[in-house]
Coordinates of C-alpha atoms (C1' of nucleotides) in Angstrom, one line a residue:
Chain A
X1 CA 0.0 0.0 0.0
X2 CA 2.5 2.3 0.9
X3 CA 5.5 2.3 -1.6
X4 CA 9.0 4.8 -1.5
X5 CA 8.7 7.4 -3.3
X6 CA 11.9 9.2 -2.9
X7 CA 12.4 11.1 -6.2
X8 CA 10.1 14.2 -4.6
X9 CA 12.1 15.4 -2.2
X10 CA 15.2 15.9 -5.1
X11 CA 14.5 19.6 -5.7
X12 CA 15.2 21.3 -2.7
X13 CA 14.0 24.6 -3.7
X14 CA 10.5 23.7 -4.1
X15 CA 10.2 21.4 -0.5
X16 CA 6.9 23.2 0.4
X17 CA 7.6 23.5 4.3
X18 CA 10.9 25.9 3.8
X19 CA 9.1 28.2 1.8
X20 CA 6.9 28.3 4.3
X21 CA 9.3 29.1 7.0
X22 CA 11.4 31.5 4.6
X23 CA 8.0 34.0 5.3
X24 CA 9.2 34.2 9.0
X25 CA 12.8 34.2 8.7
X26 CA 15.8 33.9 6.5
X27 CA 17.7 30.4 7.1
X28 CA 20.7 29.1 6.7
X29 CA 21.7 26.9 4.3
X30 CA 23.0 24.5 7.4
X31 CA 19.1 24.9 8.6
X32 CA 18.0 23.9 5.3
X33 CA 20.1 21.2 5.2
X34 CA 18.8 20.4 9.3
X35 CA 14.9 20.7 8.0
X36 CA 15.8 18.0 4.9
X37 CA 17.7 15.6 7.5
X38 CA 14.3 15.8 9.4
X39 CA 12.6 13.6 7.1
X40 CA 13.3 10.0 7.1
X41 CA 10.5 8.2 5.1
X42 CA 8.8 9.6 2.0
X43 CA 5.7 8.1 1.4
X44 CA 2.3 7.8 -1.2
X45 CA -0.7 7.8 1.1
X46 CA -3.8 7.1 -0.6
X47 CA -7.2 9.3 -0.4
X48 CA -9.0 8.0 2.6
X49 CA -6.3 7.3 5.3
X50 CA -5.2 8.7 8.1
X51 CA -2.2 11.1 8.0
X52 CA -0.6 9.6 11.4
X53 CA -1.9 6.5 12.7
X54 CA -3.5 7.4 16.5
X55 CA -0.3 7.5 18.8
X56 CA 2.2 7.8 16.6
X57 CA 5.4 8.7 17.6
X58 CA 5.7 10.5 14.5
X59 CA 5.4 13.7 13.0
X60 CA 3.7 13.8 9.1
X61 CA 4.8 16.6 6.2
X62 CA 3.0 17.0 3.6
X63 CA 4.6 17.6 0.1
X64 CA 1.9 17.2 -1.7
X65 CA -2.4 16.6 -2.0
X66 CA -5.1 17.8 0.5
X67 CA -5.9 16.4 4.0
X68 CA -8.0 17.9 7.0
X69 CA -8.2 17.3 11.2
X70 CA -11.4 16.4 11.8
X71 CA -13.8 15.8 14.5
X72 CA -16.7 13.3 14.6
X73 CA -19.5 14.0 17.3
X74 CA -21.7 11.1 18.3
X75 CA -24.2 10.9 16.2
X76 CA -21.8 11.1 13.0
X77 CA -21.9 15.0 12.6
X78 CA -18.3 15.8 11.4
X79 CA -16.8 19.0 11.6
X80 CA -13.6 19.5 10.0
X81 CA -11.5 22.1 11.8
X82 CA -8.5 22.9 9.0
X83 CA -7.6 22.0 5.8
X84 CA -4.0 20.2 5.7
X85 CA -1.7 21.5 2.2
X86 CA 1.5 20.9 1.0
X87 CA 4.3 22.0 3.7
X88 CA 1.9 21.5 6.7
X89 CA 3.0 19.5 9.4
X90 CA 1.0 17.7 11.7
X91 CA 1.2 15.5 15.3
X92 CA 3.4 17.9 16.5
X93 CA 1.0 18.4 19.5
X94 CA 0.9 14.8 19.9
X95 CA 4.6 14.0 19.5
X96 CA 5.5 16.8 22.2
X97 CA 2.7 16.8 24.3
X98 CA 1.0 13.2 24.5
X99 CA -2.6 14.6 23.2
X100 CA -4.0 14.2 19.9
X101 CA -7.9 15.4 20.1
X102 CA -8.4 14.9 16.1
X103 CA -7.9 12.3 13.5
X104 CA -6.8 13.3 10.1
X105 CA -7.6 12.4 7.0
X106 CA -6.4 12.4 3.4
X107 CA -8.7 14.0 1.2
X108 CA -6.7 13.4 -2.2
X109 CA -3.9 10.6 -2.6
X110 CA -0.6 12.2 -0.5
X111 CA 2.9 12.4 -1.0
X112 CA 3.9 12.8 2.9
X113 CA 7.2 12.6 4.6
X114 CA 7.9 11.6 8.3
X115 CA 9.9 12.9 10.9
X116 CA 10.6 11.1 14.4
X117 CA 9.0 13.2 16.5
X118 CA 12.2 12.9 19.0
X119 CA 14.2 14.8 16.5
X120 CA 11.3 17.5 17.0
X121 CA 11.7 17.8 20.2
X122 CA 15.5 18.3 19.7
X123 CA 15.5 21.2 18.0
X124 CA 14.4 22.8 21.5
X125 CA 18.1 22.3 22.4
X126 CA 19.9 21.9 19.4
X127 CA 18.6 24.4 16.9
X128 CA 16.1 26.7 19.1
X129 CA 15.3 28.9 15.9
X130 CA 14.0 26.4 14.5
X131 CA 12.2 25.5 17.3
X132 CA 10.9 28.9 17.1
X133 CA 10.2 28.2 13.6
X134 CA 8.0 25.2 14.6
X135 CA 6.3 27.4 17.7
X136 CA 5.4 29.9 14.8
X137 CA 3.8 27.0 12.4
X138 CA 1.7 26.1 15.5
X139 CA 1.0 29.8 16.1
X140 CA -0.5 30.1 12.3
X141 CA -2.7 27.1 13.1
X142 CA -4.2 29.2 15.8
X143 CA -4.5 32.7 13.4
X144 CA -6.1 29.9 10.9
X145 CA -8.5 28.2 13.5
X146 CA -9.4 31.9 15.0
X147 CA -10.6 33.5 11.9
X148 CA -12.0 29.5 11.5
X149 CA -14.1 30.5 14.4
X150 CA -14.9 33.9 13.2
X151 CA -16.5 32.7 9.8
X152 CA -18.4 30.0 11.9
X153 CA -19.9 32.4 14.7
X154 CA -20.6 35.7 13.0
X155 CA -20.3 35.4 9.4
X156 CA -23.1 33.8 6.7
X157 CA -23.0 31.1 3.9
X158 CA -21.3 33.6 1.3
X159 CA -19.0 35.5 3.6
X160 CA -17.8 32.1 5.0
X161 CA -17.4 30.4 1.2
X162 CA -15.5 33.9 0.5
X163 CA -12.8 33.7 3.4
X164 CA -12.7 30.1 2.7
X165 CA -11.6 30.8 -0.9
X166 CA -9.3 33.6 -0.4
X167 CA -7.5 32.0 2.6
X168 CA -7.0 28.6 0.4
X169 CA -6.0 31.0 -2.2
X170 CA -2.9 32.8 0.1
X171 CA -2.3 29.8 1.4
X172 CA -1.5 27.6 -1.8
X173 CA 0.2 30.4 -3.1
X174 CA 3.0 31.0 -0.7
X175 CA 4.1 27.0 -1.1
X176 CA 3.5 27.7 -5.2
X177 CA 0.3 25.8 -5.9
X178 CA -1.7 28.9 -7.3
X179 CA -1.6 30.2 -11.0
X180 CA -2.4 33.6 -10.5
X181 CA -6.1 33.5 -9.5
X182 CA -7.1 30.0 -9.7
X183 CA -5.9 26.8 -8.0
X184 CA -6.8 23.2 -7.5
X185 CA -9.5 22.4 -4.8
X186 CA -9.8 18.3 -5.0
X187 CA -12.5 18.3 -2.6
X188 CA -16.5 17.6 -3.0
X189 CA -19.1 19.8 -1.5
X190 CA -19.9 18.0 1.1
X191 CA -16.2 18.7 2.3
X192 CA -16.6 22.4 2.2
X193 CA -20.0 21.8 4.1
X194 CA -18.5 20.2 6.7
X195 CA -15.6 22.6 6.9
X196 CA -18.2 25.6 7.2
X197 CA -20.6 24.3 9.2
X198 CA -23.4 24.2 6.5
X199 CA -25.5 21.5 4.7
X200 CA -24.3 20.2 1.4
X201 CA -27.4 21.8 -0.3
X202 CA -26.7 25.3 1.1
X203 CA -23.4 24.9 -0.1
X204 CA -24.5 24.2 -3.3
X205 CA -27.3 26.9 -3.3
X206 CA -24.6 29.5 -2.1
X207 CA -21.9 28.3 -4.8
X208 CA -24.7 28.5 -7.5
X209 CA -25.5 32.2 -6.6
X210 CA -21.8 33.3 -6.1
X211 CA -21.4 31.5 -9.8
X212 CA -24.1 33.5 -11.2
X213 CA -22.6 36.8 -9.5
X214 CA -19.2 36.4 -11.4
X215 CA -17.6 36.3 -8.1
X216 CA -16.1 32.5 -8.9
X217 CA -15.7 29.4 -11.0
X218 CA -15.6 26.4 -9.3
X219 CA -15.6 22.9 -11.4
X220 CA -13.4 19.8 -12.2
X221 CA -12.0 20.4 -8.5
X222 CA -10.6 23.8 -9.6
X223 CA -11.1 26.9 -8.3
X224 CA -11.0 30.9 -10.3
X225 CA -11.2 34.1 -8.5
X226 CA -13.0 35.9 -11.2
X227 CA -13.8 39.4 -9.1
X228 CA -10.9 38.8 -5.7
X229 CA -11.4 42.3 -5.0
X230 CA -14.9 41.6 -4.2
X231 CA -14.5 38.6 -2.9
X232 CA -12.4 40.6 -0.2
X233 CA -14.7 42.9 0.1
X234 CA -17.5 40.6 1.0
X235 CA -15.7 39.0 3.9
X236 CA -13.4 41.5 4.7
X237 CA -10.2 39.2 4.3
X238 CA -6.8 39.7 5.1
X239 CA -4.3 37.5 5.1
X240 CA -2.2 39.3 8.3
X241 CA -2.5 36.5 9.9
X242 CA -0.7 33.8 7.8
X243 CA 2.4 36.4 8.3
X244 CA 5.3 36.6 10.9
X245 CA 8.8 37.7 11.5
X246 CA 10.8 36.3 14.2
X247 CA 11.4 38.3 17.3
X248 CA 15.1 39.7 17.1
X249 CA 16.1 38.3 19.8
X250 CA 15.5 34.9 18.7
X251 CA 16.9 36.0 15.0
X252 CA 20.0 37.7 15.7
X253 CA 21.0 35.8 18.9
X254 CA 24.6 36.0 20.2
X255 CA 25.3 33.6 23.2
X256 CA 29.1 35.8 23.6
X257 CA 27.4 39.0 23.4
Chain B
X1 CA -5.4 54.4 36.2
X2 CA -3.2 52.0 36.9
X3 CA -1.2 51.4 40.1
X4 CA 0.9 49.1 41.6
X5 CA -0.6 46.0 43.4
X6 CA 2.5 44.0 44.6
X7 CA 1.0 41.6 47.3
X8 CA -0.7 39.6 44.9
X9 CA 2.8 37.9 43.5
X10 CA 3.4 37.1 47.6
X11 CA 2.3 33.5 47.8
X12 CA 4.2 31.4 45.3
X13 CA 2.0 28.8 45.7
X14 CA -1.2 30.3 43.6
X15 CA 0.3 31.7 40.9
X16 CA -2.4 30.4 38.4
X17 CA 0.5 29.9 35.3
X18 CA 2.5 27.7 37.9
X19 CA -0.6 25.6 38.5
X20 CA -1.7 25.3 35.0
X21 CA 2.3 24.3 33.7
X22 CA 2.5 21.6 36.6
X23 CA -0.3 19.6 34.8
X24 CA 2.8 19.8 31.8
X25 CA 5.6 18.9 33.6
X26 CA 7.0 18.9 37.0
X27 CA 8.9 22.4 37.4
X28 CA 12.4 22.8 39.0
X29 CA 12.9 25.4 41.9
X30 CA 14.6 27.3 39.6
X31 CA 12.7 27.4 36.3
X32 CA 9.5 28.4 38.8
X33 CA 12.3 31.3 40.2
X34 CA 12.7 32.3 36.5
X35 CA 9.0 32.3 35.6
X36 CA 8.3 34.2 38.9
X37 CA 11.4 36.6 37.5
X38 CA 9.6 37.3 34.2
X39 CA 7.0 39.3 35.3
X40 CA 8.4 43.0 35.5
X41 CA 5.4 44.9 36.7
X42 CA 2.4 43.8 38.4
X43 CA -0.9 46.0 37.4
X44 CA -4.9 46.3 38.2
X45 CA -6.6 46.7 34.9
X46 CA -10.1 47.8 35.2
X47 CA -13.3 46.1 33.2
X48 CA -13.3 47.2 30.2
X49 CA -9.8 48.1 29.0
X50 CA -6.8 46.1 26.0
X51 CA -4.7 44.0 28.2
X52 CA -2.1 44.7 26.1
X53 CA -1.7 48.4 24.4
X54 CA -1.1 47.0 20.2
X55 CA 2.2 46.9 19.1
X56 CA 3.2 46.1 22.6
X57 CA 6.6 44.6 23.1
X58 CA 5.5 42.6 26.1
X59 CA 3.2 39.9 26.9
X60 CA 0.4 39.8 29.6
X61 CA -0.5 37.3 32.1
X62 CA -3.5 37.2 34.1
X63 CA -3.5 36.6 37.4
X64 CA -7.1 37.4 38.4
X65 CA -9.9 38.3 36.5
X66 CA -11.3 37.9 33.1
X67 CA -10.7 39.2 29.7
X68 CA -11.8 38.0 26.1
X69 CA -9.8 38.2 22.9
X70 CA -12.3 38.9 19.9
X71 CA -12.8 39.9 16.5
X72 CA -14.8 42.9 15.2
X73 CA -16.8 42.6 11.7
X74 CA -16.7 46.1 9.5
X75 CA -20.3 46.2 10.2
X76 CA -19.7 45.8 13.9
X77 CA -20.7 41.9 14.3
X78 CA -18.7 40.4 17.5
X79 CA -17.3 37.3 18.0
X80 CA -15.3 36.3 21.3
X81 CA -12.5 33.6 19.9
X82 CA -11.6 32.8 24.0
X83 CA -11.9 34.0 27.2
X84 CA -8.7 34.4 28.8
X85 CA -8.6 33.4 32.7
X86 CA -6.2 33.5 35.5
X87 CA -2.8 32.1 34.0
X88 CA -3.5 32.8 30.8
X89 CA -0.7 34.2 28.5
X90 CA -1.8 36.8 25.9
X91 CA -0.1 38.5 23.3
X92 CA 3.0 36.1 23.0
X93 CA 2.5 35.5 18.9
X94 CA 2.3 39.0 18.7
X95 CA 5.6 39.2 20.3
X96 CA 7.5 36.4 18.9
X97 CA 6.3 36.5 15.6
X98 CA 5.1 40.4 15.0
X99 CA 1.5 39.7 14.0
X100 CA -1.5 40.5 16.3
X101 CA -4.7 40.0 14.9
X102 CA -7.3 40.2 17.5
X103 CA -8.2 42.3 20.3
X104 CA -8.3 41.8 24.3
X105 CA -10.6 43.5 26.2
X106 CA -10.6 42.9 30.1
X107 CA -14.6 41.8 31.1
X108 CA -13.7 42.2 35.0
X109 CA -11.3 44.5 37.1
X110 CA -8.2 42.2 36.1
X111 CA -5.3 41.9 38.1
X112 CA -1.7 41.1 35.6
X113 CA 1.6 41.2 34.8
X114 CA 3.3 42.2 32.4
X115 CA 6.4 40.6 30.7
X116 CA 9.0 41.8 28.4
X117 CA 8.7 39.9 25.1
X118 CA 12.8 39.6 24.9
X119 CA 12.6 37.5 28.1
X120 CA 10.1 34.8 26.5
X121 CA 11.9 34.8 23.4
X122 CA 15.5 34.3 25.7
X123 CA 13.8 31.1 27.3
X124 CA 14.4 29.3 23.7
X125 CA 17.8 30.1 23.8
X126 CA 18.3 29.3 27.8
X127 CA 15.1 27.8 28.7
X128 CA 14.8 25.2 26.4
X129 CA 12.3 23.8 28.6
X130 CA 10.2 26.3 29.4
X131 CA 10.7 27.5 25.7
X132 CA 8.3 24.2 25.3
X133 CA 6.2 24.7 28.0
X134 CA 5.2 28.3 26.2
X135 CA 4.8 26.6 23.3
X136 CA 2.5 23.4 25.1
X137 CA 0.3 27.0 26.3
X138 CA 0.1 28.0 22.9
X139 CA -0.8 24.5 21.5
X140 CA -3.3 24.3 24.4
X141 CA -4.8 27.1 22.9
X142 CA -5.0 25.6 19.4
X143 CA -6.9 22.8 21.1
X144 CA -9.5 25.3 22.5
X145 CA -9.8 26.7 19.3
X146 CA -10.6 23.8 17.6
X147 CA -13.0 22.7 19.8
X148 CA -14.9 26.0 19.6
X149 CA -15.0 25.4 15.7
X150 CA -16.7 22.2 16.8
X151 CA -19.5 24.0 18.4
X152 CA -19.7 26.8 16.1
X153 CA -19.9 24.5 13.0
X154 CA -21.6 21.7 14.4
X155 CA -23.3 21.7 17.8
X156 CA -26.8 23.7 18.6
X157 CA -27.5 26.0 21.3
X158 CA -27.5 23.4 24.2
X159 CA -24.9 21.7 23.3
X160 CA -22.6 24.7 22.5
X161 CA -23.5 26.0 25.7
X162 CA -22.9 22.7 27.7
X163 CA -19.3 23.1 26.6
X164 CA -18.9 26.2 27.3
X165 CA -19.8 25.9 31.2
X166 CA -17.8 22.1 31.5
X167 CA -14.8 23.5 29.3
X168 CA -14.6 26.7 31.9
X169 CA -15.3 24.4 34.9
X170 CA -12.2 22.6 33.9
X171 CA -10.1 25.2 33.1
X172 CA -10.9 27.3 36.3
X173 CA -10.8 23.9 38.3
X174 CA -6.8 23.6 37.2
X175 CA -5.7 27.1 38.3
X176 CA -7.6 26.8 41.8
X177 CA -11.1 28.7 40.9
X178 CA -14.0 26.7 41.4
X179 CA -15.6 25.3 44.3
X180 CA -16.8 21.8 43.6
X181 CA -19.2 22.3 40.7
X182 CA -19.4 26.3 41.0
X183 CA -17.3 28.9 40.1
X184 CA -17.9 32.6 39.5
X185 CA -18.2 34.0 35.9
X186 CA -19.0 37.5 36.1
X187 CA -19.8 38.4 32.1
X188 CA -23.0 38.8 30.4
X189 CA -25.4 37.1 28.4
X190 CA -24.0 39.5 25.7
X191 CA -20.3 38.2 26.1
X192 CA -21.6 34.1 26.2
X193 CA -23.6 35.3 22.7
X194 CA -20.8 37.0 21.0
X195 CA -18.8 34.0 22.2
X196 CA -21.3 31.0 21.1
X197 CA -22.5 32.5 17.8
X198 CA -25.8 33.3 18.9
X199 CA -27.9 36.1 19.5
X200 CA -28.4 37.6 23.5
X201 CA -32.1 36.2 23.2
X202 CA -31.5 32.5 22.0
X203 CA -28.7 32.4 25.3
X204 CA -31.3 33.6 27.4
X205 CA -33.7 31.1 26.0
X206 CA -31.5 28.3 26.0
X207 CA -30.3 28.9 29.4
X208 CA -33.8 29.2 30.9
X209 CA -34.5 25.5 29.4
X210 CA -31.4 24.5 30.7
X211 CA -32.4 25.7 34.3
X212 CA -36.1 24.5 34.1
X213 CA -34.2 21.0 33.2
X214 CA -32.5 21.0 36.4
X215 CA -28.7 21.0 34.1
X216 CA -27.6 24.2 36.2
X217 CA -28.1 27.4 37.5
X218 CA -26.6 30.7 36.3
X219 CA -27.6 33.9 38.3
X220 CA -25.3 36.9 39.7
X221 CA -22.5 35.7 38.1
X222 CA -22.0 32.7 39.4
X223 CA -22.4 29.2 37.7
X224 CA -23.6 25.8 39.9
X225 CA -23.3 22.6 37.4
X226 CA -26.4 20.7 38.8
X227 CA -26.0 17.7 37.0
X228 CA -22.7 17.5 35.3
X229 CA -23.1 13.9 33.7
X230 CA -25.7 15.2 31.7
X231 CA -24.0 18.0 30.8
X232 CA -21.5 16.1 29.6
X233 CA -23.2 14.1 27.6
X234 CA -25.2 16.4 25.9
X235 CA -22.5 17.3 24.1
X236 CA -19.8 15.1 24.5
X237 CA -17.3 16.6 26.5
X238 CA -13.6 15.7 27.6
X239 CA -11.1 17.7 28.7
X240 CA -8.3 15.9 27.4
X241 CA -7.7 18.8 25.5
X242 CA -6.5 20.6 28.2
X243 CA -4.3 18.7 29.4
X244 CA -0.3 17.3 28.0
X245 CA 2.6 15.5 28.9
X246 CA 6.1 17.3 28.0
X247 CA 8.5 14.9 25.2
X248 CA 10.7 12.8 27.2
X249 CA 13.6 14.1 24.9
X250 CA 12.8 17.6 25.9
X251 CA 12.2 16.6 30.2
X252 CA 15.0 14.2 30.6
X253 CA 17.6 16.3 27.9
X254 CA 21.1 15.5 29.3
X255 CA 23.6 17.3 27.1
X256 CA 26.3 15.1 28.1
X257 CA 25.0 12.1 26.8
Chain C
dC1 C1' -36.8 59.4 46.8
dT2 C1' -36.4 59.7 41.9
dT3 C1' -34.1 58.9 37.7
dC4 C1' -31.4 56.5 34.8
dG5 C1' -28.9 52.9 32.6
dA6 C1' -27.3 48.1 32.2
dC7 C1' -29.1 43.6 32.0
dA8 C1' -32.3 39.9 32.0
dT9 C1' -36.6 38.3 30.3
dT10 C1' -40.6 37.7 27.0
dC11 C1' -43.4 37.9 23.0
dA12 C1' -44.5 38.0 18.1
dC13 C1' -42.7 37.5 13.9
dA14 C1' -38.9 36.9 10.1
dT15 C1' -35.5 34.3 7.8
dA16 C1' -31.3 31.7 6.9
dT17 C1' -30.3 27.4 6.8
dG18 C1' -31.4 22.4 7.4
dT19 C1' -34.0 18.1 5.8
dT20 C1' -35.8 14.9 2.7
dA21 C1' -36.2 13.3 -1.6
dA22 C1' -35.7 13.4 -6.4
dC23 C1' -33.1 13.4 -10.7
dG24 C1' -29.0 13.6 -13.9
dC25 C1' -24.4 13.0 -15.2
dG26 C1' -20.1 10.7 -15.7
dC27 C1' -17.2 7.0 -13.9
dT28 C1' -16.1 2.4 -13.0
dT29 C1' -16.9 -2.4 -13.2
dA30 C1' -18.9 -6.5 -14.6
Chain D
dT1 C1' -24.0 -2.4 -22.8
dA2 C1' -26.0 -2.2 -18.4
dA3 C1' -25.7 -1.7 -13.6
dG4 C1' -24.1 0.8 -9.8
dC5 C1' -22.1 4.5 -7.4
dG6 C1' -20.4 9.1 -6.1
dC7 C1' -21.4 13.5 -6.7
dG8 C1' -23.7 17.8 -8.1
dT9 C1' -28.1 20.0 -8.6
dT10 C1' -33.1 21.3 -7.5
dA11 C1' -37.4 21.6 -5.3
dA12 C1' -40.7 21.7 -1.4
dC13 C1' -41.0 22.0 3.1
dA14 C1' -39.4 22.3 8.3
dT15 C1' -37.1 24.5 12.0
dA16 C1' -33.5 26.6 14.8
dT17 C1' -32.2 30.8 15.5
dG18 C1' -32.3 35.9 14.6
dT19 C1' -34.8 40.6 15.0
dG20 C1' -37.3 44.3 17.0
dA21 C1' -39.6 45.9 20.7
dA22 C1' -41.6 46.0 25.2
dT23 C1' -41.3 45.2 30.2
dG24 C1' -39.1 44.2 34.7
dT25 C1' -35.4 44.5 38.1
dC26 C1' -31.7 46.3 40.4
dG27 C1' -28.1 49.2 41.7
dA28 C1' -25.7 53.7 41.1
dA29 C1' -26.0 58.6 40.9
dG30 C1' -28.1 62.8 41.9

DNA sequence: CTTCGACATTCACATATGTTAACGCGCTTA
DNA sequence: TAAGCGCGTTAACATATGTGAATGTCGAAG
C-alpha cells in the first residue's frame, strides 16, 4: 500500500515546508540542510487514510495533496477544523505533548514525509530557531483556527465560502500551488460543508448564486477568482494573519554578546 | 489608572500559570524562580480596557480576573475567539512573531503582569524547557480553538452552551477557581452570545431551558453545574484537551549524553 | 426618593439554513 | 452495454435561531 517514493524530495527549492518558514525568517543553508535531514520516510498515502496513525510517535509533512483534522461527534456530525496542504506538518502536538484530540484524513492521494518526533523535540536544544520556527507553524494554526471561528460564529453562507476561498487561495500560493487567480481544490461539497458548518445543499445553493454573481468558478476540483477584490470585500479578508517575522532576539541571537 | 498592586505575587503557591504548567511537567525550583522573574510589573486593569496596548513589546499574564480576545466585523458583528482566565498568556504571537490579529478586552477588574517579550523569546535560547512549555500553552490554545470550531460548526444552542460551562469548569478547576461544581463568571449574556454564535435572546432562551431542566443554574454571576453527567453528555465533552505530557527528549535532555 | 442605565426576560414574527427526496451525469466495473 | 455509485443539482417544506420591541429589576447617581 504504501511504496517509497523518494524522487520528490530531489528539488530542494521547491520542498513546500521551507518556503513556508522562509516567510518568517531567513535560514541558513546549514538549517535547510537540518529541516531536509528531518525527514526519514517519504511516502504515497492514498485518499481515505489517516495522516498519522492514533499514537504515533511521528510527525507527518505533507509535500503534496489535500488532508483535513477532523472531529466526529456522536451521532456522526463531522466537523472538519483545518484543511491540511503541502508544507503542513501535523502531530506535532501529539509527538511533544502526548494529546491528539483529532484524527486526520487524506482527502486526495498524499505524497507525505515523516519525521521522528524525538528529533522534534530536539531542536528545542539543538537548533532553538527552528524551534521557534516550529512554535510559529503552531501559532499560524491558531491565526487559521481563530478566523476558523470567526466565519463559523458571526459570518453567513457567502462570507464564509468567501474567506474560505481567499484563505485557500494565500495559502497555496505561498508554497507555489496557485496560478495567479485559480488553484486546484480536489475536494466535494460535502467537504466544504463540513468545513463551514453548513449542509451540502446550502453549499450548493450558495456556490450556484456566487457563480451567477461572477464572483467564482468552481468545477473539475478547480477553483478561479473571477472578481478577488470583491470577494475581499464581501468578507473583509486579510491575510495578516498567515504572516510573521521572528522576534530579534530569537533572530540575531549572540550567546558571547 | 493604573497602580501598583504588589502583594498579589506574595504566595508562590497560587500563581495560576504555575498551577496550570505543573499539569505539563514537574517544574524545577529554579525554572518556577525564572518564571516568577519574568513578570516585570504587576498592574490592576479595570473592566473594560486592551490587556495589552497594540504593538506592545511585552506579553500579559492574568492573574485574576477575566478578559476575552475577539474579532470585530466592519459592520460591527462580535465574536469572542476565547476567554482568557487566570494564568493565561496573551499576546506572545504577537511578540515572537510580530502579527497581532485580534483584540483583548478585560470583562472584570483584572489583576496582571506584564512581561517583556525579549525574556520569552530568551527562554528558547536558555530555557529550552520552558521554551516548550510556552509553546504546550500555545498548542493548548489551538486545542480550544478547535473545539470551539466544533461547536460553532456543528453543535446547537445546548450543546454549544454545555461546553462552554464544563470547558470553563475545567479550566478554572486547574488554576484553583471553582468550588466543587461552581465557580464565578461575572460576564454577560452578551459576552456568552458574542462567544457562542448566537444572538443575547437565544442564550437567554437556552439557558432558561437548561435551568427549568434541572442541568444548572446561572444567576449573579456565578455558575452551579447541577447535573454535570448530563452536561457532559449532551454534548460530548472531555477535557483531554486541556491537558499534556512534555516529550521525554525535551524533560530528561542531558547534554552530556 | 427619583431617575437612569445596564441587563435579564418575554413575545410575536422573520429568515437563513437544514432536511428529505428526487433526478441527472459521468465514472467504473462486470 | 448495463448496472451501480459518487457527486452535483433542484425543489418543497421544516425549524432553529435571529430581530425588534416591550417590560421588569436592580443598583448607582443625583
Amino acid at each position: 500500500m504504501q511504496e517509497n517514493y523518494d524522487c520528490v524530495m530531489e528539488n530542494l527549492a521547491t520542498n513546500p515546508l521551507i518556503e513556508k518558514l522562509k516567510l518568517l525568517m531567513d535560514l541558513t543553508d546549514d538549517e535547510v540542510q537540518v529541516i531536509l535531514d528531518l525527514s526519514f520516510k517519504t511516502q504515497k498515502l492514498p485518499k481515505g487514510q489517516s495522516l498519522i496513525p492514533s499514537n504515533s510517535e511521528n510527525v507527518s509533512l505533507v509535500m503534496d495533496g489535500w488532508a483535513c483534522r477532523y472531529k466526529i461527534l456522536s451521532d456522526g456530525r463531522r466537523q472538519i477544523t483545518s484543511f491540511i496542504l503541502p508544507g503542513d506538518l501535523t502531530g506535532v502536538r501529539a509527538c511533544l505533548f502526548g494529546v491528539s484530540d483529532f484524527d486526520t484524513e487524506t482527502l486526495t492521494d498524499c505524497v507525505t514525509t515523516l519525521i521522528d518526533g524525538k528529533d522534534i523535540a530536539r531542536l528545542f536544544y539543538e537548533a532553538p530557531r527552528l524551534a521557534a520556527a516550529v512554535t510559529w507553524a503552531s501559532a499560524r494554526e491558531e491565526a487559521m483556527l481563530t478566523e476558523h471561528v470567526v466565519s463559523l460564529g458571526r459570518r453567513n453562507a457567502r462570507e464564509r465560502m468567501a474567506h474560505l476561498f481567499l484563505e485557500l487561495h494565500s495559502r497555496l500560493e505561498i508554497v507555489g500551488f496557485v496560478e495567479k487567480l485559480a488553484y486546484g481544490m480536489p475536494i466535494t461539497q460535502e467537504m466544504i460543508a463540513d468545513c463551514l458548518g453548513l449542509s451540502i445543499v446550502h453549499v450548493n445553493r450558495t456556490l450556484k448564486a456566487m457563480r451567477k454573481e461572477g464572483l467564482l468558478e468552481y468545477y473539475n476540483g478547480y477553483v478561479i477568482l473571477k472578481n478577488a477584490k470583491k470577494l475581499r470585500s464581501i468578507c473583509g479578508y486579510d491575510s495578516n494573519h498567515l504572516e510573521g517575522t521572528l522576534h530579534p532576539e530569537i533572530a540575531d541571537y549572540d550567546p558571547d554578546a
